[in-house]
Short mmCIF file of C-alpha atoms in Angstrom, two decimals:
data_model
loop_
_atom_site.label_atom_id
_atom_site.label_comp_id
_atom_site.label_asym_id
_atom_site.label_seq_id
_atom_site.Cartn_x
_atom_site.Cartn_y
_atom_site.Cartn_z
CA MET A 512 162.92 65.50 1.31
CA ILE A 513 163.88 62.42 3.29
CA ARG A 514 165.11 59.45 1.28
CA LEU A 515 164.80 55.93 2.61
CA ARG A 516 164.24 52.42 1.31
CA VAL A 517 161.31 50.09 1.85
CA ASN A 518 162.14 46.47 1.07
CA GLY A 519 165.01 47.84 -1.01
CA LYS A 520 162.82 50.22 -3.00
CA PRO A 521 163.83 53.89 -2.73
CA VAL A 522 161.10 56.34 -1.65
CA SER A 523 161.31 59.97 -0.64
CA LEU A 524 158.82 62.01 1.35
CA PRO A 525 158.72 65.25 3.33
CA GLU A 526 160.41 65.59 6.69
CA GLY A 527 157.97 64.98 9.53
CA SER A 528 156.31 62.07 7.75
CA VAL A 529 156.09 58.72 9.51
CA VAL A 530 157.50 55.39 8.32
CA ALA A 531 153.98 53.95 7.78
CA ALA A 532 153.40 56.63 5.11
CA ALA A 533 156.68 55.62 3.43
CA ILE A 534 155.56 51.99 3.34
CA ALA A 535 152.26 53.01 1.68
CA LEU A 536 154.15 55.21 -0.77
CA SER A 537 156.30 52.25 -1.76
CA GLY A 538 153.12 50.62 -3.03
CA LEU A 539 152.40 48.25 -0.15
CA ASP A 540 148.95 48.09 1.41
CA ALA A 541 149.99 45.65 4.13
CA THR A 542 152.70 46.25 6.71
CA ARG A 543 152.77 42.72 8.09
CA SER A 544 151.33 39.21 7.90
CA SER A 545 149.13 38.05 10.74
CA VAL A 546 149.58 34.83 12.74
CA ARG A 547 147.46 33.01 10.15
CA GLY A 548 149.12 34.76 7.23
CA GLU A 549 146.54 37.44 6.49
CA PRO A 550 147.79 40.78 5.20
CA ARG A 551 147.40 43.61 7.74
CA GLY A 552 147.88 47.34 7.52
CA PRO A 553 147.84 50.21 10.01
CA LEU A 554 144.65 50.54 12.07
CA CYS A 555 144.96 53.04 14.90
CA GLY A 556 147.65 55.42 13.64
CA MET A 557 148.67 56.17 17.23
CA GLY A 558 150.89 53.37 18.45
CA ILE A 559 148.25 51.26 20.16
CA CYS A 560 147.36 48.39 17.80
CA PHE A 561 150.80 47.23 16.58
CA GLU A 562 149.38 46.32 13.15
CA CYS A 563 151.85 48.61 11.38
CA ARG A 564 154.93 47.03 12.85
CA ALA A 565 157.92 46.43 10.61
CA THR A 566 161.68 46.13 10.81
CA ILE A 567 163.57 49.43 10.77
CA ASP A 568 167.36 49.41 10.43
CA GLY A 569 167.45 45.83 11.62
CA GLN A 570 165.24 46.48 14.68
CA PRO A 571 162.15 44.26 14.44
CA HIS A 572 158.61 45.11 15.62
CA GLN A 573 158.86 48.88 15.29
CA ARG A 574 155.56 50.74 15.20
CA THR A 575 155.90 52.55 11.90
CA CYS A 576 153.00 54.96 12.53
CA GLN A 577 154.90 56.54 15.42
CA ILE A 578 158.38 56.75 13.98
CA PRO A 579 159.43 59.75 11.88
CA VAL A 580 161.28 59.01 8.65
CA ARG A 581 165.00 59.59 8.80
CA GLN A 582 167.55 59.91 6.02
CA GLY A 583 168.85 56.55 4.81
CA MET A 584 166.48 54.36 6.84
CA GLU A 585 166.12 50.73 5.75
CA VAL A 586 162.59 49.45 6.30
CA SER A 587 161.48 45.91 5.68
CA THR A 588 158.04 44.36 6.04
CA ASP A 589 157.47 40.65 6.50
CA ALA A 590 154.51 40.89 4.13
CA GLY A 591 156.66 42.38 1.38
CA MET B 144 170.69 56.06 38.13
CA PRO B 145 167.10 57.23 37.91
CA ALA B 146 166.32 60.73 36.66
CA ASN B 147 164.74 62.66 39.54
CA PHE B 148 161.79 64.98 39.24
CA GLU B 149 159.31 66.54 41.59
CA VAL B 150 156.39 66.25 39.17
CA VAL B 151 156.21 63.72 36.37
CA ILE B 152 153.38 64.04 33.85
CA VAL B 153 152.62 61.12 31.55
CA GLY B 154 151.00 62.28 28.32
CA ALA B 155 151.55 65.56 26.44
CA GLY B 156 148.06 66.04 25.05
CA PRO B 157 145.67 68.80 26.16
CA ALA B 158 145.48 67.57 29.78
CA GLY B 159 149.21 66.87 30.15
CA LEU B 160 150.28 70.19 28.60
CA ALA B 161 147.82 72.06 30.84
CA ALA B 162 149.04 70.16 33.90
CA ALA B 163 152.63 71.00 32.99
CA SER B 164 151.93 74.70 32.60
CA ALA B 165 150.18 74.79 35.99
CA ALA B 166 152.80 72.69 37.77
CA VAL B 167 155.73 74.70 36.44
CA GLU B 168 154.42 77.80 38.18
CA ARG B 169 155.60 76.35 41.48
CA SER B 170 158.07 73.65 40.58
CA ARG B 171 161.32 73.81 38.63
CA ARG B 172 161.56 70.04 38.31
CA VAL B 173 158.71 69.03 36.02
CA LEU B 174 159.07 66.24 33.49
CA LEU B 175 156.58 65.74 30.67
CA ILE B 176 156.65 62.36 28.89
CA ASP B 177 154.96 61.29 25.68
CA ASP B 178 155.37 58.28 23.43
CA ASN B 179 154.65 60.32 20.29
CA PRO B 180 157.42 62.13 18.43
CA ALA B 181 155.73 65.50 19.07
CA PRO B 182 153.59 67.01 21.84
CA GLY B 183 149.87 67.72 21.34
CA GLY B 184 148.33 64.31 21.83
CA GLN B 185 146.01 62.91 19.21
CA ILE B 186 143.81 65.98 18.90
CA TRP B 187 146.60 68.50 18.30
CA ARG B 188 148.77 66.14 16.29
CA GLY B 189 150.90 67.97 13.76
CA GLU B 190 149.90 71.43 15.02
CA GLY B 191 153.30 72.28 16.41
CA ARG B 192 152.20 72.65 20.05
CA GLN B 193 155.12 73.32 22.36
CA PRO B 194 155.53 72.27 25.97
CA PRO B 195 155.57 75.15 28.47
CA ARG B 196 158.89 76.83 29.16
CA GLY B 197 160.81 75.40 32.09
CA VAL B 198 159.37 71.91 31.66
CA GLU B 199 161.70 69.10 30.66
CA THR B 200 160.11 67.05 27.88
CA TRP B 201 160.93 63.51 26.81
CA LEU B 202 159.29 62.46 23.57
CA GLU B 203 159.20 58.99 22.00
CA THR B 204 159.23 57.84 25.61
CA GLN B 205 157.02 55.08 26.84
CA VAL B 206 156.29 54.17 30.43
CA LEU B 207 156.56 50.39 30.78
CA GLY B 208 155.34 50.26 34.36
CA PRO B 209 156.15 51.07 37.98
CA LEU B 210 159.21 49.50 39.60
CA ARG B 211 158.12 50.51 43.08
CA PRO B 212 156.19 53.47 44.50
CA GLY B 213 157.82 56.65 43.19
CA LEU B 214 159.82 54.95 40.46
CA LEU B 215 158.85 54.28 36.85
CA MET B 216 160.51 52.12 34.25
CA ALA B 217 160.50 53.61 30.75
CA ASP B 218 161.83 53.26 27.24
CA ARG B 219 163.25 56.56 25.99
CA ALA B 220 163.61 56.27 22.20
CA GLY B 221 164.93 52.73 22.53
CA VAL B 222 167.07 53.36 25.61
CA PRO B 223 165.94 52.03 29.00
CA ALA B 224 165.34 54.71 31.61
CA GLN B 225 164.22 54.96 35.23
CA ILE B 226 162.28 57.98 36.37
CA SER B 227 161.69 58.84 39.99
CA TYR B 228 158.90 61.22 41.02
CA GLU B 229 157.47 62.83 44.09
CA LYS B 230 154.15 63.48 42.36
CA LEU B 231 152.76 61.78 39.30
CA ILE B 232 150.06 63.12 36.99
CA LEU B 233 148.50 60.67 34.56
CA ALA B 234 147.23 62.29 31.38
CA THR B 235 147.30 59.22 29.19
CA GLY B 236 144.37 60.21 26.98
CA ALA B 237 142.09 57.90 25.08
CA ARG B 238 142.09 55.65 22.07
CA GLU B 239 139.44 54.86 19.50
CA ARG B 240 136.97 52.07 20.02
CA PHE B 241 137.12 49.61 17.15
CA LEU B 242 134.21 47.32 16.50
CA PRO B 243 134.77 44.10 14.60
CA PHE B 244 132.74 43.30 11.49
CA PRO B 245 133.52 40.92 8.63
CA GLY B 246 136.46 42.37 6.71
CA TRP B 247 137.57 44.89 9.36
CA THR B 248 141.05 43.36 9.30
CA LEU B 249 141.61 44.21 5.60
CA PRO B 250 144.39 46.71 4.93
CA SER B 251 142.95 50.22 4.38
CA VAL B 252 140.17 49.71 6.92
CA MET B 253 141.35 52.03 9.68
CA GLY B 254 140.27 54.06 12.65
CA ALA B 255 138.67 57.43 11.93
CA GLY B 256 141.30 59.25 13.94
CA GLY B 257 143.73 56.59 12.72
CA LEU B 258 143.45 57.59 9.07
CA GLN B 259 143.61 61.27 10.00
CA ALA B 260 146.77 60.67 12.03
CA LEU B 261 148.43 58.85 9.16
CA VAL B 262 147.51 61.57 6.68
CA LYS B 263 149.03 64.07 9.10
CA GLY B 264 152.03 61.75 9.04
CA GLY B 265 152.39 62.05 5.28
CA LEU B 266 150.06 59.36 3.91
CA ALA B 267 149.00 60.43 0.39
CA ILE B 268 145.20 60.79 0.39
CA GLU B 269 144.63 63.08 -2.59
CA GLY B 270 141.97 61.70 -4.91
CA LYS B 271 141.37 58.62 -2.76
CA ARG B 272 137.76 57.52 -2.23
CA VAL B 273 137.09 57.56 1.50
CA VAL B 274 134.12 56.46 3.59
CA VAL B 275 134.09 57.74 7.17
CA ALA B 276 131.85 55.72 9.47
CA GLY B 277 131.06 55.11 13.10
CA THR B 278 129.73 57.61 15.58
CA GLY B 279 130.16 61.06 17.08
CA PRO B 280 131.29 64.52 15.99
CA LEU B 281 134.82 63.16 15.41
CA LEU B 282 133.58 61.67 12.12
CA LEU B 283 132.79 65.13 10.73
CA ALA B 284 136.08 66.54 11.99
CA VAL B 285 137.99 63.72 10.29
CA ALA B 286 135.99 64.01 7.06
CA ALA B 287 136.50 67.78 6.97
CA TYR B 288 140.22 67.35 7.45
CA LEU B 289 140.53 64.67 4.77
CA ALA B 290 138.41 66.71 2.33
CA LYS B 291 140.74 69.66 2.86
CA ARG B 292 143.58 67.35 1.88
CA ASN B 293 141.67 66.58 -1.35
CA ALA B 294 140.40 63.14 -0.44
CA ARG B 295 137.11 62.24 -2.15
CA ILE B 296 134.71 61.79 0.75
CA LEU B 297 132.01 59.47 -0.57
CA LEU B 298 130.01 59.17 2.62
CA VAL B 299 130.01 60.01 6.31
CA ALA B 300 127.91 57.28 7.96
CA GLU B 301 126.72 58.08 11.50
CA GLN B 302 125.21 55.07 13.27
CA ALA B 303 123.10 57.16 15.65
CA PRO B 304 119.48 57.72 14.62
CA ARG B 305 118.60 61.03 13.01
CA GLN B 306 116.39 62.27 15.86
CA ARG B 307 119.18 61.88 18.40
CA VAL B 308 121.67 63.70 16.25
CA LEU B 309 119.17 66.51 15.66
CA ARG B 310 118.43 66.82 19.36
CA PHE B 311 122.14 66.93 20.11
CA THR B 312 122.71 69.63 17.48
CA ALA B 313 119.81 71.65 18.88
CA ASN B 314 121.39 71.50 22.32
CA LEU B 315 124.55 73.01 20.89
CA TRP B 316 122.76 76.39 20.84
CA ARG B 317 123.80 76.66 24.46
CA GLN B 318 127.44 76.39 23.37
CA PRO B 319 127.92 78.94 20.57
CA ALA B 320 131.55 77.99 19.90
CA LYS B 321 130.65 74.34 19.44
CA LEU B 322 127.73 75.28 17.22
CA ALA B 323 129.95 77.32 14.91
CA GLN B 324 132.35 74.39 14.78
CA ALA B 325 129.57 71.95 13.91
CA PHE B 326 128.16 74.17 11.20
CA SER B 327 131.36 75.05 9.44
CA MET B 328 132.08 71.34 9.17
CA GLY B 329 128.46 70.52 8.48
CA ARG B 330 128.00 72.83 5.47
CA TYR B 331 131.07 71.38 3.86
CA LEU B 332 129.97 67.80 4.19
CA ALA B 333 126.22 68.11 4.62
CA LEU B 334 125.53 66.30 1.38
CA LYS B 335 127.65 63.31 2.35
CA TYR B 336 126.36 62.95 5.91
CA ARG B 337 123.87 60.18 6.67
CA THR B 338 122.48 59.19 10.05
CA GLY B 339 121.24 55.74 11.06
CA LEU B 340 123.73 54.13 8.69
CA TRP B 341 126.73 51.91 9.37
CA PRO B 342 129.09 49.51 7.59
CA VAL B 343 128.07 45.85 7.72
CA SER B 344 131.11 44.29 6.07
CA ALA B 345 134.23 45.14 4.08
CA HIS B 346 135.42 43.21 1.06
CA GLY B 347 138.51 42.97 -1.07
CA ASN B 348 141.32 40.75 -2.17
CA GLY B 349 144.28 41.50 0.09
CA LYS B 350 143.03 45.04 0.63
CA LEU B 351 139.78 46.98 0.93
CA GLU B 352 137.87 47.34 -2.33
CA GLU B 353 134.22 47.63 -1.38
CA ILE B 354 131.93 47.92 1.63
CA LEU B 355 128.39 46.79 2.30
CA LEU B 356 126.24 49.26 4.25
CA SER B 357 123.29 48.65 6.58
CA ASN B 358 120.91 49.96 3.89
CA SER B 359 122.12 47.09 1.62
CA ARG B 360 124.01 49.49 -0.60
CA ARG B 361 127.48 48.54 -1.84
CA LEU B 362 130.13 51.19 -2.19
CA ALA B 363 133.57 50.89 -3.80
CA CYS B 364 136.22 52.81 -1.88
CA ASP B 365 139.95 53.05 -1.16
CA TYR B 366 139.70 53.69 2.58
CA LEU B 367 137.13 52.98 5.27
CA SER B 368 137.82 55.14 8.28
CA CYS B 369 135.85 53.84 11.24
CA GLY B 370 135.52 55.21 14.78
CA PHE B 371 132.96 54.09 17.35
CA GLY B 372 133.78 56.51 20.13
CA LEU B 373 136.71 56.67 22.51
CA VAL B 374 138.03 54.43 25.27
CA PRO B 375 140.04 55.86 28.20
CA ASN B 376 143.67 54.74 28.41
CA SER B 377 143.56 53.60 32.02
CA GLU B 378 146.16 50.80 31.87
CA LEU B 379 148.97 52.71 33.59
CA ALA B 380 146.60 53.90 36.32
CA ALA B 381 145.46 50.31 36.85
CA LEU B 382 149.04 49.09 37.06
CA LEU B 383 149.80 51.74 39.68
CA GLY B 384 146.90 50.47 41.77
CA CYS B 385 144.55 53.41 41.24
CA ARG B 386 140.90 52.48 41.56
CA ILE B 387 139.04 52.23 38.30
CA ALA B 388 135.31 51.89 37.78
CA THR B 389 133.71 51.06 34.42
CA GLY B 390 137.01 51.76 32.71
CA GLU B 391 137.42 55.23 34.21
CA VAL B 392 140.02 56.29 36.76
CA LEU B 393 138.34 57.48 39.97
CA VAL B 394 139.45 60.94 41.14
CA ASP B 395 138.36 63.41 43.81
CA GLU B 396 137.63 67.09 43.19
CA PHE B 397 141.37 67.82 43.06
CA GLN B 398 141.85 65.13 40.38
CA ARG B 399 143.59 62.97 42.98
CA THR B 400 143.38 59.22 42.40
CA THR B 401 142.90 56.70 45.20
CA ARG B 402 146.69 56.29 45.28
CA GLU B 403 149.01 58.56 47.25
CA ARG B 404 150.88 61.13 45.16
CA ILE B 405 149.08 60.23 41.92
CA TRP B 406 146.69 62.54 40.08
CA CYS B 407 144.81 61.92 36.86
CA ALA B 408 143.34 64.34 34.32
CA GLY B 409 141.55 64.27 30.99
CA GLU B 410 140.08 61.31 29.14
CA PRO B 411 141.20 58.52 31.56
CA THR B 412 138.78 59.94 34.14
CA GLY B 413 135.92 59.80 31.61
CA ILE B 414 135.72 60.88 27.98
CA GLY B 415 135.15 64.62 28.02
CA GLY B 416 136.98 66.22 25.12
CA ALA B 417 139.83 68.71 24.96
CA GLU B 418 138.13 71.61 26.73
CA LEU B 419 137.38 69.60 29.86
CA SER B 420 140.78 67.88 29.68
CA ILE B 421 142.58 71.23 29.78
CA ILE B 422 140.67 72.34 32.89
CA GLU B 423 141.25 69.01 34.64
CA GLY B 424 144.92 69.13 33.68
CA ARG B 425 145.33 72.56 35.23
CA ILE B 426 143.54 71.49 38.40
CA ALA B 427 145.80 68.44 38.68
CA GLY B 428 148.93 70.54 38.03
CA TYR B 429 147.99 73.06 40.70
CA ALA B 430 146.84 70.43 43.19
CA ALA B 431 149.98 68.35 42.77
CA THR B 432 152.16 71.38 43.53
CA GLY B 433 150.15 72.40 46.58
CA ASP B 434 148.31 75.37 45.02
CA ARG B 435 144.84 74.44 46.22
CA HIS B 436 143.56 77.96 45.76
CA SER B 437 144.23 78.05 42.00
CA ALA B 438 142.92 74.50 41.67
CA THR B 439 139.67 75.35 43.47
CA SER B 440 139.11 78.43 41.30
CA LEU B 441 138.66 76.12 38.29
CA PHE B 442 135.93 73.90 39.77
CA THR B 443 133.04 75.89 38.26
CA ALA B 444 134.64 75.88 34.82
CA ARG B 445 135.09 72.13 35.05
CA MET B 446 131.44 71.64 35.95
CA ARG B 447 130.34 73.73 32.98
CA ALA B 448 132.64 71.91 30.57
CA SER B 449 131.41 68.49 31.63
CA ARG B 450 127.86 69.09 30.41
CA PHE B 451 128.70 68.78 26.72
CA PRO B 452 130.34 65.32 26.94
CA ARG B 453 127.39 63.96 28.92
CA GLU B 454 124.98 65.03 26.18
CA MET B 455 127.30 63.65 23.53
CA ASP B 456 127.46 60.32 25.30
CA SER B 457 123.73 59.81 25.26
CA ALA B 458 123.28 61.09 21.69
CA PHE B 459 125.91 58.80 20.22
CA SER B 460 125.41 55.62 22.23
CA LEU B 461 126.05 52.49 20.18
CA ARG B 462 123.03 50.71 18.72
CA PRO B 463 122.54 46.98 19.48
CA GLU B 464 122.58 46.07 15.78
CA LEU B 465 126.35 46.69 15.84
CA ARG B 466 126.71 43.63 18.09
CA ARG B 467 125.30 41.41 15.39
CA LEU B 468 127.68 42.26 12.56
CA VAL B 469 130.27 39.65 13.47
CA HIS B 470 130.16 36.17 11.97
CA PRO B 471 131.53 33.10 13.79
CA GLY B 472 134.67 33.36 11.68
CA THR B 473 135.24 37.09 12.18
CA ILE B 474 138.58 37.82 13.80
CA ILE B 475 138.21 39.65 17.11
CA CYS B 476 141.79 39.62 18.43
CA ARG B 477 143.93 40.87 15.56
CA CYS B 478 147.24 40.12 17.28
CA GLU B 479 146.52 36.43 17.80
CA ASP B 480 143.91 35.92 15.05
CA VAL B 481 141.26 34.73 17.50
CA ARG B 482 137.83 34.31 15.92
CA PHE B 483 134.46 35.16 17.43
CA SER B 484 133.39 31.50 17.57
CA GLN B 485 136.40 30.70 19.80
CA LEU B 486 135.27 33.24 22.40
CA THR B 487 131.57 32.62 22.77
CA SER B 488 131.87 29.58 25.04
CA HIS B 489 133.80 31.58 27.67
CA THR B 490 132.21 33.92 30.14
CA THR B 491 135.16 35.88 31.52
CA TRP B 492 137.99 37.85 29.92
CA ARG B 493 140.45 35.75 31.86
CA ALA B 494 139.08 32.49 30.51
CA MET B 495 139.19 33.87 26.98
CA LYS B 496 142.82 34.83 27.43
CA LEU B 497 143.81 31.48 28.89
CA HIS B 498 141.98 29.37 26.35
CA THR B 499 142.32 31.37 23.15
CA ARG B 500 145.18 33.87 23.68
CA CYS B 501 142.71 36.68 23.01
CA GLY B 502 144.30 39.92 24.23
CA MET B 503 147.72 38.37 24.75
CA GLY B 504 149.46 39.80 21.68
CA PRO B 505 151.51 42.98 21.50
CA CYS B 506 148.51 45.34 21.83
CA GLN B 507 147.68 43.58 25.10
CA GLY B 508 143.95 43.79 24.58
CA ARG B 509 143.84 47.52 23.84
CA VAL B 510 141.93 46.84 20.60
CA CYS B 511 140.06 43.58 21.30
CA GLY B 512 139.33 44.35 24.98
CA PRO B 513 136.75 47.08 24.35
CA ALA B 514 135.38 45.07 21.40
CA VAL B 515 134.87 41.95 23.53
CA GLU B 516 133.29 44.09 26.21
CA PHE B 517 130.81 45.49 23.70
CA LEU B 518 130.09 42.15 22.01
CA LEU B 519 130.09 39.74 24.93
CA GLY B 520 129.81 41.95 27.98
CA CYS B 521 132.97 40.91 29.78
CA ALA B 522 135.56 43.56 30.43
CA PRO B 523 139.32 43.10 30.73
CA GLU B 524 140.41 43.11 34.37
CA GLY B 525 143.39 45.21 35.40
CA ALA B 526 146.65 45.49 33.51
CA ARG B 527 149.95 43.66 33.60
CA PRO B 528 153.50 44.91 33.30
CA PRO B 529 155.22 45.76 31.05
CA LEU B 530 152.55 48.02 29.54
CA TYR B 531 154.16 47.69 26.13
CA PRO B 532 156.33 44.94 24.70
CA ALA B 533 159.83 45.43 26.12
CA THR B 534 163.15 43.72 25.57
CA VAL B 535 164.78 41.60 28.24
CA SER B 536 167.58 44.15 28.59
CA GLN B 537 165.04 46.86 29.40
CA LEU B 538 163.45 44.72 32.05
CA ALA B 539 166.83 43.65 33.42
CA LEU B 540 167.47 47.24 34.50
CA ASP B 541 165.07 46.41 37.26
CA ARG B 542 167.80 44.44 39.00
CA GLN B 543 170.54 47.05 38.89
#
């Protein structure tokens, strides 16, 4: 199992999972807030729509549906 | 220093993998690029497909655009890279078409393939109530997959009228393999499958809770998985100057684009499915490496494989009622939160961009472009570099 933290909350999930799945597992439905402050979650699941973007290890705007979970990752969502 | 290759293939889905296996027969310097963490494209996601032996493969790599003829700028897992090629094969695949309706921006309203991809990526779906809606055989494939993962499929809503779907299924007799496929999925989900039905709006407080259907029925659910067909990813081809007509990259019988040294295979040349993509990929791979004989030997197979997508296209064309789901306040451009009422006074995509910022967010119109085209009839024109948001340091490589 891969252990990482989403907004400080520890979650663990199988290797090969993507960060978007970890965010959902942490109990969040939204991955970001839109320009007008609406909650948004993943839409396309394939790196096209950018709705699932979040900060990973300090790097902002990462598409969490495309990035595999790695041990010790720190993920933060602006909606969280 | 750019990395040098004889053949560079962009996209490691069915077409790209097939192109690579054909090209590697004659060339030792083949590079296969994909922005996903694994090869296989969307259709073979999570199936452990491997690139052919002898082909160098860069994953999590995104082409940002051309620097000059024969040279591409890319982002390789966060590191800027330049790639030089003698021949380029574009196998950039397709994406789902999303249609806006009130509530489509709520979390847990997703693409049909989108939800499937996330479940493949570890999203817990067991016991969740799922409605799959939209159009085409993909809906059944997605529903079957989710059901196997113990999702509770409440409904599969196909917008096409019943007669069309029946006629299409009858035509499948000519393609026994496809028929078997349709039936094994069909039996499983037959009771949940409805034709002539579509979602009208989605409701919930901060996330999806309930949907309203075109038959006035309300349905409480955890996920709405919505796909209204596929759109070719032709942005890179456009940026390279290849001619494109009605969203499809123009190619000759050898899959050659209108640009020197650039070939294109699979969905960007017209939505055709995996079987056709594989044949086109092989033709492009052979043609790009000068093996015209092997390329020509596949022409008949390509012709045969292109019949099925044509029939599918006409069976699952989108009904006009879907244009009338949006309200004035419905968001069309999700990146910039542009509402439908802001767009209706403009008549060109360019004017919409300039006046409302529609299509100017990070997705660069990949989601709202096809939606605007369907709703208002004006299509995005061309593409602009970089193809994906890039940092200044990545772009600064240009000047080295």
